[in-house]
PDB file of C-alpha atoms in Angstrom:
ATOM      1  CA  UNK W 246      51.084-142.632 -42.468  1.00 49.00           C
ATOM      2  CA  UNK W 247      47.926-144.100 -40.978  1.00 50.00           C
ATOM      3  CA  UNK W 248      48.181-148.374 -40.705  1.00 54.00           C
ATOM      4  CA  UNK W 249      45.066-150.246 -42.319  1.00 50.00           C
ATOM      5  CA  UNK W 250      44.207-152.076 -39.155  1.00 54.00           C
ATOM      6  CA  UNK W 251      44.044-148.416 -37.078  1.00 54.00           C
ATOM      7  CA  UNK W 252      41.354-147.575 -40.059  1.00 54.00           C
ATOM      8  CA  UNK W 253      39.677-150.220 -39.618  1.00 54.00           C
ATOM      9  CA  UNK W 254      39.578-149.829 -35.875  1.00 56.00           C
ATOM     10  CA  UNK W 255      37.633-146.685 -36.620  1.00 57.00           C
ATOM     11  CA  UNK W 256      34.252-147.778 -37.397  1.00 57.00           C
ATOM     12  CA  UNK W 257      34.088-149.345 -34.013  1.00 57.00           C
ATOM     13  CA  UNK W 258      34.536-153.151 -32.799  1.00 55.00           C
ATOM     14  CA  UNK W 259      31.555-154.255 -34.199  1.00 57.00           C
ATOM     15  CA  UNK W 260      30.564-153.256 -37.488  1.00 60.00           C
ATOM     16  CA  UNK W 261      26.347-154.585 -38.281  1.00 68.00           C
ATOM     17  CA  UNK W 262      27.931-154.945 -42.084  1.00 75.00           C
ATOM     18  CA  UNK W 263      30.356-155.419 -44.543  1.00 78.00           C
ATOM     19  CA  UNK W 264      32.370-151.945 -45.159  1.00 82.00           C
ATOM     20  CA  UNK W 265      32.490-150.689 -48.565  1.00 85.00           C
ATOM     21  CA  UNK W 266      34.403-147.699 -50.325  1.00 88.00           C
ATOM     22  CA  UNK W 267      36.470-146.400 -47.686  1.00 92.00           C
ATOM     23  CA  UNK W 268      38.188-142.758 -48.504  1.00 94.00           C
ATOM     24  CA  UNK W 269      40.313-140.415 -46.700  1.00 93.00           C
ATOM     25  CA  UNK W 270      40.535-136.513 -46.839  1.00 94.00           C
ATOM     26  CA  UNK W 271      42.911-134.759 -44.594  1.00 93.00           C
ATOM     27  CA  UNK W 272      40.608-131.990 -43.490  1.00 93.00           C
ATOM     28  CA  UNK W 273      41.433-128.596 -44.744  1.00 91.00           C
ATOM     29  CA  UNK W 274      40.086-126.417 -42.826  1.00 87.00           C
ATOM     30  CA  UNK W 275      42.856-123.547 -40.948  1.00 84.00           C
ATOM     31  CA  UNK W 276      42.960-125.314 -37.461  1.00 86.00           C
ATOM     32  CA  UNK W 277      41.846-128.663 -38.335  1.00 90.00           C
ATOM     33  CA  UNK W 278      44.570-129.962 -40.353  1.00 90.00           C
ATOM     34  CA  UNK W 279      45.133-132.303 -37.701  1.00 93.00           C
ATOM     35  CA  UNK W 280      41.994-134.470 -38.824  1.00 95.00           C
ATOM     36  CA  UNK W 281      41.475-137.306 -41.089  1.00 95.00           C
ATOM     37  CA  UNK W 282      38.209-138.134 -42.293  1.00 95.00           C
ATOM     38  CA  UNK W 283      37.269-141.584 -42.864  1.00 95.00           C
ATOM     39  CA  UNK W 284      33.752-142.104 -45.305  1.00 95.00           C
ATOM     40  CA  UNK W 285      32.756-145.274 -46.216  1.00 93.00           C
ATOM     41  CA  UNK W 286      29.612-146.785 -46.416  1.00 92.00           C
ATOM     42  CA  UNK W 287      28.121-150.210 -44.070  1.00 90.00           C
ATOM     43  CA  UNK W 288      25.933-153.023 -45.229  1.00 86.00           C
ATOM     44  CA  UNK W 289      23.164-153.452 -43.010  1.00 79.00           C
ATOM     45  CA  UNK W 290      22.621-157.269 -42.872  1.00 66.00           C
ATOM     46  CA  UNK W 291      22.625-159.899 -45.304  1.00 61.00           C
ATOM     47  CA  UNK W 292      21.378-159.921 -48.825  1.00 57.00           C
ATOM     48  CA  UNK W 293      20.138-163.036 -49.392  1.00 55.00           C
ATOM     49  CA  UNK W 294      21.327-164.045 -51.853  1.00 58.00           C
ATOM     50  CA  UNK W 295      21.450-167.909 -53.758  1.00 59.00           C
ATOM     51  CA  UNK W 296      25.528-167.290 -54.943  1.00 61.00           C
ATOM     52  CA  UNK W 297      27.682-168.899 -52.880  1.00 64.00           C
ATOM     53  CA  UNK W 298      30.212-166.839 -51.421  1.00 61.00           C
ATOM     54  CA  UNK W 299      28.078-163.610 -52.176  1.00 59.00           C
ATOM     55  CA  UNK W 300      26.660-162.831 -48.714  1.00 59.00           C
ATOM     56  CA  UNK W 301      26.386-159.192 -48.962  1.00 60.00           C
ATOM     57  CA  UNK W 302      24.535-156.646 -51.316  1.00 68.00           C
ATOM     58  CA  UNK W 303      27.157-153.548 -52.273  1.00 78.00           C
ATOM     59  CA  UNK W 304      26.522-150.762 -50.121  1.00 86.00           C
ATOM     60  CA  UNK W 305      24.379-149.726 -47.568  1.00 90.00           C
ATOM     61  CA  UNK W 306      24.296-146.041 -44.755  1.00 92.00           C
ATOM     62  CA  UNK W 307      27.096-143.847 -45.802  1.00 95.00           C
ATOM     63  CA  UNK W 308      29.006-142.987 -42.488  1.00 94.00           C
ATOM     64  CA  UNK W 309      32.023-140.873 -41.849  1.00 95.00           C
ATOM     65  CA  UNK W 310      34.372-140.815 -38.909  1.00 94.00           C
ATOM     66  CA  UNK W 311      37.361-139.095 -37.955  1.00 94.00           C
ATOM     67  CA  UNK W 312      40.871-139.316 -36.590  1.00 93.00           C
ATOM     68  CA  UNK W 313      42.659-136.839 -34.163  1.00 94.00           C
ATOM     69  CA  UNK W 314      46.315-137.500 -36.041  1.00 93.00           C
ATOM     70  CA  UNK W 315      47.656-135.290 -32.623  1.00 94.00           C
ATOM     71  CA  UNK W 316      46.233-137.528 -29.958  1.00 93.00           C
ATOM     72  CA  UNK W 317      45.651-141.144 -32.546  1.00 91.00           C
ATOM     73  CA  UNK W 318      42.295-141.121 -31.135  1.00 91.00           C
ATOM     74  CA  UNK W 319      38.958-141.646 -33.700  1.00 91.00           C
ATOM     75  CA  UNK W 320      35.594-140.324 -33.437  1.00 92.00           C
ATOM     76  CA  UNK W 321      32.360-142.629 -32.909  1.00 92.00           C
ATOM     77  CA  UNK W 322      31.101-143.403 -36.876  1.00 92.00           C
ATOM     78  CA  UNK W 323      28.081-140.470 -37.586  1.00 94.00           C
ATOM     79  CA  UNK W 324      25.349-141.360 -40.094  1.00 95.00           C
ATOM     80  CA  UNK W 325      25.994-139.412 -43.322  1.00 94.00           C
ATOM     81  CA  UNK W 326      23.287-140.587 -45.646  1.00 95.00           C
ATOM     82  CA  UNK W 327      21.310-143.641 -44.521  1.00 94.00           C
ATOM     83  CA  UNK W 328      20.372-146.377 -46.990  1.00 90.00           C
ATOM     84  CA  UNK W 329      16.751-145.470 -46.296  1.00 91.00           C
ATOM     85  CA  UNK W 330      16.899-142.082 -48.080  1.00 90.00           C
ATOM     86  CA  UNK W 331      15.608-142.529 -51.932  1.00 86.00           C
ATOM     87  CA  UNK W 332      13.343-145.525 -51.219  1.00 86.00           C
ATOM     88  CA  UNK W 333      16.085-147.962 -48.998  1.00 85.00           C
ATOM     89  CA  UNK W 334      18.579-147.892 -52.147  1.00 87.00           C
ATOM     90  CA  UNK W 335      22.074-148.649 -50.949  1.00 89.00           C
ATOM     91  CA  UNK W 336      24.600-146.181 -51.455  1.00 92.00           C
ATOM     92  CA  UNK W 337      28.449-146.326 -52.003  1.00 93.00           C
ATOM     93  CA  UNK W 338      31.079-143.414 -51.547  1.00 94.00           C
ATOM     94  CA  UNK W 339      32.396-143.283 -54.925  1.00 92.00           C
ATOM     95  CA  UNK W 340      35.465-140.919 -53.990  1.00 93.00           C
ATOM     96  CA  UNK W 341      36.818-138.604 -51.320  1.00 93.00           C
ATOM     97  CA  UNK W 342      34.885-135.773 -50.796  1.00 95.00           C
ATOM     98  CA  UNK W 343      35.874-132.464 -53.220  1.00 95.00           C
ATOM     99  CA  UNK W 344      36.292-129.381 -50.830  1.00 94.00           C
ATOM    100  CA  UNK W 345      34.591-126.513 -52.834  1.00 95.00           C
ATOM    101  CA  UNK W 346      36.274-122.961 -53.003  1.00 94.00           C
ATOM    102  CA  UNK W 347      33.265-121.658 -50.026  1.00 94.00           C
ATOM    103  CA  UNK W 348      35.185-124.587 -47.993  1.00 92.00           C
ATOM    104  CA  UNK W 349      31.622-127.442 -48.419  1.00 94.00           C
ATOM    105  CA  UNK W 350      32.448-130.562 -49.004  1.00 95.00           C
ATOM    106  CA  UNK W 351      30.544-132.756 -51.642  1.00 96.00           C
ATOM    107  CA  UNK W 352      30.761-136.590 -51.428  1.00 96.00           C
ATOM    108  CA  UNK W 353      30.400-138.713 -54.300  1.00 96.00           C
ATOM    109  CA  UNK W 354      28.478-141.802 -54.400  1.00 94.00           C
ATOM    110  CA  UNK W 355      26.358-144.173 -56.259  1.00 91.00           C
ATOM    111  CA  UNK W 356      23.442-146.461 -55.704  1.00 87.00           C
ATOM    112  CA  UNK W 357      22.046-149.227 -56.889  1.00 78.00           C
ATOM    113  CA  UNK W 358      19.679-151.885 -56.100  1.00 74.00           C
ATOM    114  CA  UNK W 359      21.050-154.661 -55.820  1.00 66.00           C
ATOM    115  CA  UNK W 360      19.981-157.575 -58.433  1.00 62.00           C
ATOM    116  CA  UNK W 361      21.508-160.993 -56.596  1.00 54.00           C
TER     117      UNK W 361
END
């Protein structure tokens, strides 16, 4: 088992955002079955918005990460998707990735603008 706080740990000691969506896939690729991927996707900044309490738009850059389960050490965060892509829309992972039978990976996701 993996703790929460060591995932969280993951996307470095500073995140610029709230996180959002976080899944896990155990890679399965023949000798690589010793990494866990981390996707999730980080806010940017702020949203503006006049709700209290609501201080952050869903979404934002899909990132992914990973953990070396042999040595418990995780990779720096990698840009995936950024928010930018499809006119600054932010984006959410909407599921762990689905490994294909030619071994690609396809992440889910979703966007939406936000409306606060």
């Amino acid at each position: 088992p993996v703790r929460v706080d060591a995932i969280m740990g993951a996307v470095g000691d500073a995140p610029q955002g709230a996180l959002w969506g976080p899944a896990l896939l155990r890679d399965p690729t023949r000798g690589h079955k010793h990494l866990l991927w981390l996707f999730y996707a980080e806010s940017r900044g702020g949203c503006g918005s006049r709700v209290p309490g609501m201080d952050w738009a869903p979404g934002g850059d899909l990132k992914v990460t990973n953990l070396d389960m042999r040595t418990g050490t995780w990779a720096p965060p990698r840009l995936v998707l950024s928010q930018d892509t499809d006119g600054g829309v932010p984006k959410v992972t909407a599921n762990k990735p689905a490994v294909l039978s030619n071994g690609h990976w396809v992440l889910p996701y979703w966007r939406e603008r936000a409306m606060l």
